[in-house]
GROMACS .gro file of N, CA and C in nm:
model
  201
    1UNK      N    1   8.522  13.506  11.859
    1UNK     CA    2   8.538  13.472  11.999
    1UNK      C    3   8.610  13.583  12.075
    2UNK      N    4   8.713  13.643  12.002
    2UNK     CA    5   8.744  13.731  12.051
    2UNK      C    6   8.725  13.881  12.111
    3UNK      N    7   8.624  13.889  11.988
    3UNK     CA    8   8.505  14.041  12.043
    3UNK      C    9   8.393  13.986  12.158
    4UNK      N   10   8.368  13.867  12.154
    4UNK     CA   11   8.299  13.813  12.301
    4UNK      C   12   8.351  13.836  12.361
    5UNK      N   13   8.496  13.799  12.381
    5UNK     CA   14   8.549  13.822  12.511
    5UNK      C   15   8.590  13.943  12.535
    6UNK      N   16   8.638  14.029  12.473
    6UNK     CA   17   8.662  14.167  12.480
    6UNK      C   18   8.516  14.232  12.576
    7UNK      N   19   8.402  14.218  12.451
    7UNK     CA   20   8.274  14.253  12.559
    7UNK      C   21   8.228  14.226  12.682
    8UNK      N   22   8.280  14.125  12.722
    8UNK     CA   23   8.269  14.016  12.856
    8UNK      C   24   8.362  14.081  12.940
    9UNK      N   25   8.517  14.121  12.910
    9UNK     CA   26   8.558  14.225  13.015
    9UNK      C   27   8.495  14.350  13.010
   10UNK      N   28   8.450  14.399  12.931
   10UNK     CA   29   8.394  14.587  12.919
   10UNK      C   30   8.261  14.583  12.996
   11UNK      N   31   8.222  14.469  12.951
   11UNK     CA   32   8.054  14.477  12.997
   11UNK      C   33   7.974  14.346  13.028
   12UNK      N   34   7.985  14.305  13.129
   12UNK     CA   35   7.982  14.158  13.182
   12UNK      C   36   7.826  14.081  13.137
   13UNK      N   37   7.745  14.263  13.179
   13UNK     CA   38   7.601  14.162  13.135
   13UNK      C   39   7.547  14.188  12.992
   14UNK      N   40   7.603  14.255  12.902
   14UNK     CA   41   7.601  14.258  12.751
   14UNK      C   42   7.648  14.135  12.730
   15UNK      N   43   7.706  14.105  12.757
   15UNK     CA   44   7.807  13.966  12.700
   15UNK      C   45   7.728  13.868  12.756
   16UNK      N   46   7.689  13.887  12.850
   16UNK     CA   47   7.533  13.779  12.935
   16UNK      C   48   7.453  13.747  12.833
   17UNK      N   49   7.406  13.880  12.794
   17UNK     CA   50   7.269  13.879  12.703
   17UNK      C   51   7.301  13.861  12.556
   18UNK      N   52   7.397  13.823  12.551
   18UNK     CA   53   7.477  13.787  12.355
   18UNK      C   54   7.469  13.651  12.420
   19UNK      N   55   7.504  13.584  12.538
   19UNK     CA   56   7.466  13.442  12.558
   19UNK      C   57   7.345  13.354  12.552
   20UNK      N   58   7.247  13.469  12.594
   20UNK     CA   59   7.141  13.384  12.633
   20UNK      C   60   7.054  13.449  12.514
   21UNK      N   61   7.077  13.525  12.420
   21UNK     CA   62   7.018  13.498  12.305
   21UNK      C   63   7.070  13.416  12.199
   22UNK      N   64   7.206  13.453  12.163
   22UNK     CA   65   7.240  13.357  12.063
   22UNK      C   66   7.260  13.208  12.145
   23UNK      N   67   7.315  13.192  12.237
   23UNK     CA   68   7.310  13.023  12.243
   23UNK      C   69   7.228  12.981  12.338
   24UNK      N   70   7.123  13.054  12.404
   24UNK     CA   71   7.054  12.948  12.509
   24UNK      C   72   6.889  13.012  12.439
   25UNK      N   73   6.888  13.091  12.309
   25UNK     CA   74   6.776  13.106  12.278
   25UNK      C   75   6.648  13.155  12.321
   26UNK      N   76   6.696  13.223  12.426
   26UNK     CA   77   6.578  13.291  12.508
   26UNK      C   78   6.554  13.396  12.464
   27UNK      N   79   6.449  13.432  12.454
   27UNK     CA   80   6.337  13.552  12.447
   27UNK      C   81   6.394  13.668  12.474
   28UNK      N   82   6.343  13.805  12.425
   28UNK     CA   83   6.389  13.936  12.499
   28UNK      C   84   6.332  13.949  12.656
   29UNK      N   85   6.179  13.890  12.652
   29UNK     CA   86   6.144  13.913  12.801
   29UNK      C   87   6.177  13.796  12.885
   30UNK      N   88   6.234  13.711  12.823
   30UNK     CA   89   6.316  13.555  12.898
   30UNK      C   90   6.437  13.655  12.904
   31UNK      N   91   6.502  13.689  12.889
   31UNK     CA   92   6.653  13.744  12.931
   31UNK      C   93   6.631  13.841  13.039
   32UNK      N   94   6.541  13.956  12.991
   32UNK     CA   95   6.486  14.057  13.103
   32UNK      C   96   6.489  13.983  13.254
   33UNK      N   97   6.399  13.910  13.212
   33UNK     CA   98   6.338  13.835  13.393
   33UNK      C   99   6.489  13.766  13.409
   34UNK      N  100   6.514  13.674  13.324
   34UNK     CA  101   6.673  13.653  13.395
   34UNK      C  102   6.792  13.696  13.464
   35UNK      N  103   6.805  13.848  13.423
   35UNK     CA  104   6.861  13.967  13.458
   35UNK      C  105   6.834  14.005  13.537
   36UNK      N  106   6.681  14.075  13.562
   36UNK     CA  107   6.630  14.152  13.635
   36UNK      C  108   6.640  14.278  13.600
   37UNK      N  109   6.608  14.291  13.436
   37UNK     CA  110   6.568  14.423  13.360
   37UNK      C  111   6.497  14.404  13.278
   38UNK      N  112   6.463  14.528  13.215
   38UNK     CA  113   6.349  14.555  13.128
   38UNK      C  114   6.406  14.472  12.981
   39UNK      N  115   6.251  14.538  12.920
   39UNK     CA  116   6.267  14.452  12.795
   39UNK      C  117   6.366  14.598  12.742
   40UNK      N  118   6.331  14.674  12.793
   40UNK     CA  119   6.344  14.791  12.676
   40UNK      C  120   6.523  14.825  12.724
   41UNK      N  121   6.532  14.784  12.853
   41UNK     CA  122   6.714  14.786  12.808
   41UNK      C  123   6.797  14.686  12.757
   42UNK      N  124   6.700  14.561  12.743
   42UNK     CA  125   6.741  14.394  12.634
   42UNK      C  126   6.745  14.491  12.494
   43UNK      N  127   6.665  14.541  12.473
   43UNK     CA  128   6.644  14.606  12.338
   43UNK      C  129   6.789  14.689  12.305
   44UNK      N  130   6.820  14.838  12.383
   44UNK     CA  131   6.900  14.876  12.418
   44UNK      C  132   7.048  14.795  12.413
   45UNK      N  133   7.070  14.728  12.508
   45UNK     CA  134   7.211  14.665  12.512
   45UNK      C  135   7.250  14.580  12.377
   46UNK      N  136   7.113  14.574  12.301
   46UNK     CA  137   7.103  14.467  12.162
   46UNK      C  138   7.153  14.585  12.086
   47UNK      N  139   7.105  14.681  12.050
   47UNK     CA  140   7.153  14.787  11.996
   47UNK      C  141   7.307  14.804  11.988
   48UNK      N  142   7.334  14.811  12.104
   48UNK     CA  143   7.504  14.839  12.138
   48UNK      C  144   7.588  14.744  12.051
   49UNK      N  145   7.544  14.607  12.102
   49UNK     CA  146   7.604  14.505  12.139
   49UNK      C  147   7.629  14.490  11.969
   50UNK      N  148   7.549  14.473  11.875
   50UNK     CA  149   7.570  14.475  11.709
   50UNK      C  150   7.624  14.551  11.693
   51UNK      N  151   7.633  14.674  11.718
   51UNK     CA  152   7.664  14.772  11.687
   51UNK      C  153   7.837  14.748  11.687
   52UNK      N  154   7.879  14.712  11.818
   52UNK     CA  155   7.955  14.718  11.867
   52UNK      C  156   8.070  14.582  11.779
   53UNK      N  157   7.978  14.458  11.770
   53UNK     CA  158   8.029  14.364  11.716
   53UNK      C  159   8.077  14.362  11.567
   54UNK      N  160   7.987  14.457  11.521
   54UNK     CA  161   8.022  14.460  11.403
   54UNK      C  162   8.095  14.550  11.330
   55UNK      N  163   8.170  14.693  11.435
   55UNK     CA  164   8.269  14.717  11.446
   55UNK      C  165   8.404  14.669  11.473
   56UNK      N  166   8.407  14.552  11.605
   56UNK     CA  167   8.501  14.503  11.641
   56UNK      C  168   8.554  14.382  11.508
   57UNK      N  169   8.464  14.317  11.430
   57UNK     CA  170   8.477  14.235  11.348
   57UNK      C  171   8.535  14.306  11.179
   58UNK      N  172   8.463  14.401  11.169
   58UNK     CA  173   8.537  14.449  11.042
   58UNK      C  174   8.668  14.613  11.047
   59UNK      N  175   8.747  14.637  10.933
   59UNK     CA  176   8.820  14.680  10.966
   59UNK      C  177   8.756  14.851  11.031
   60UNK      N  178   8.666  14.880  11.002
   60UNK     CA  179   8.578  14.961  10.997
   60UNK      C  180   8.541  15.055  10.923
   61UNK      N  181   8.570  14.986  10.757
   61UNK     CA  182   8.479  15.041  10.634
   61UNK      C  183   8.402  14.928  10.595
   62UNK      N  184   8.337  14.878  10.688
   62UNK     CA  185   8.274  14.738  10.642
   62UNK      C  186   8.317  14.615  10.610
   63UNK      N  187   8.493  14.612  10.592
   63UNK     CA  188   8.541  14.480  10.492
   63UNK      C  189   8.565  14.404  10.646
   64UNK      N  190   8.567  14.261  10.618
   64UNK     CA  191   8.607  14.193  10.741
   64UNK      C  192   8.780  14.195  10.748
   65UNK      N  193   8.768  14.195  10.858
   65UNK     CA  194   8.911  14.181  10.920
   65UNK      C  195   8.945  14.058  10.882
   66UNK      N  196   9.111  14.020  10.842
   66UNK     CA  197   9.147  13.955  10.800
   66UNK      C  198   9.202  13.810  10.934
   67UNK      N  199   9.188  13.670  10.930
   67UNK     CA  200   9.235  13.610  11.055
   67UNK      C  201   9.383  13.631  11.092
   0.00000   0.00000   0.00000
């Protein structure tokens, strides 16, 4: 919850599009039209956005961070 929210201040509509895929289940070109962008920067910000999460979540040699 906490790397959501971290992303949600850095980057308001990354954190949009981590919403409306993981919990409202929409499509890459259902998020696009929701936005009012391409598929190919849904693709893009998806890129980041793992990227990003799964840095913020482990210590960053892969092991998870401890609670």
């Amino acid at each position: 919850n906490e790397a959501l929210e971290r992303l949600e201040r850095d980057d308001p509509r990354k954190a949009q599009i981590v919403m409306l895929r993981v919990f409202a289940g929409l499509s890459r070109q259902e998020i696009a039209e929701s936005l009012g962008i391409t598929t190919r920067t849904v693709d893009r910000d998806w890129r980041y956005i793992v990227a990003r999460l799964h840095r913020d979540l482990t210590s960053g040699d892969g092991k998870p961070l401890r609670p």
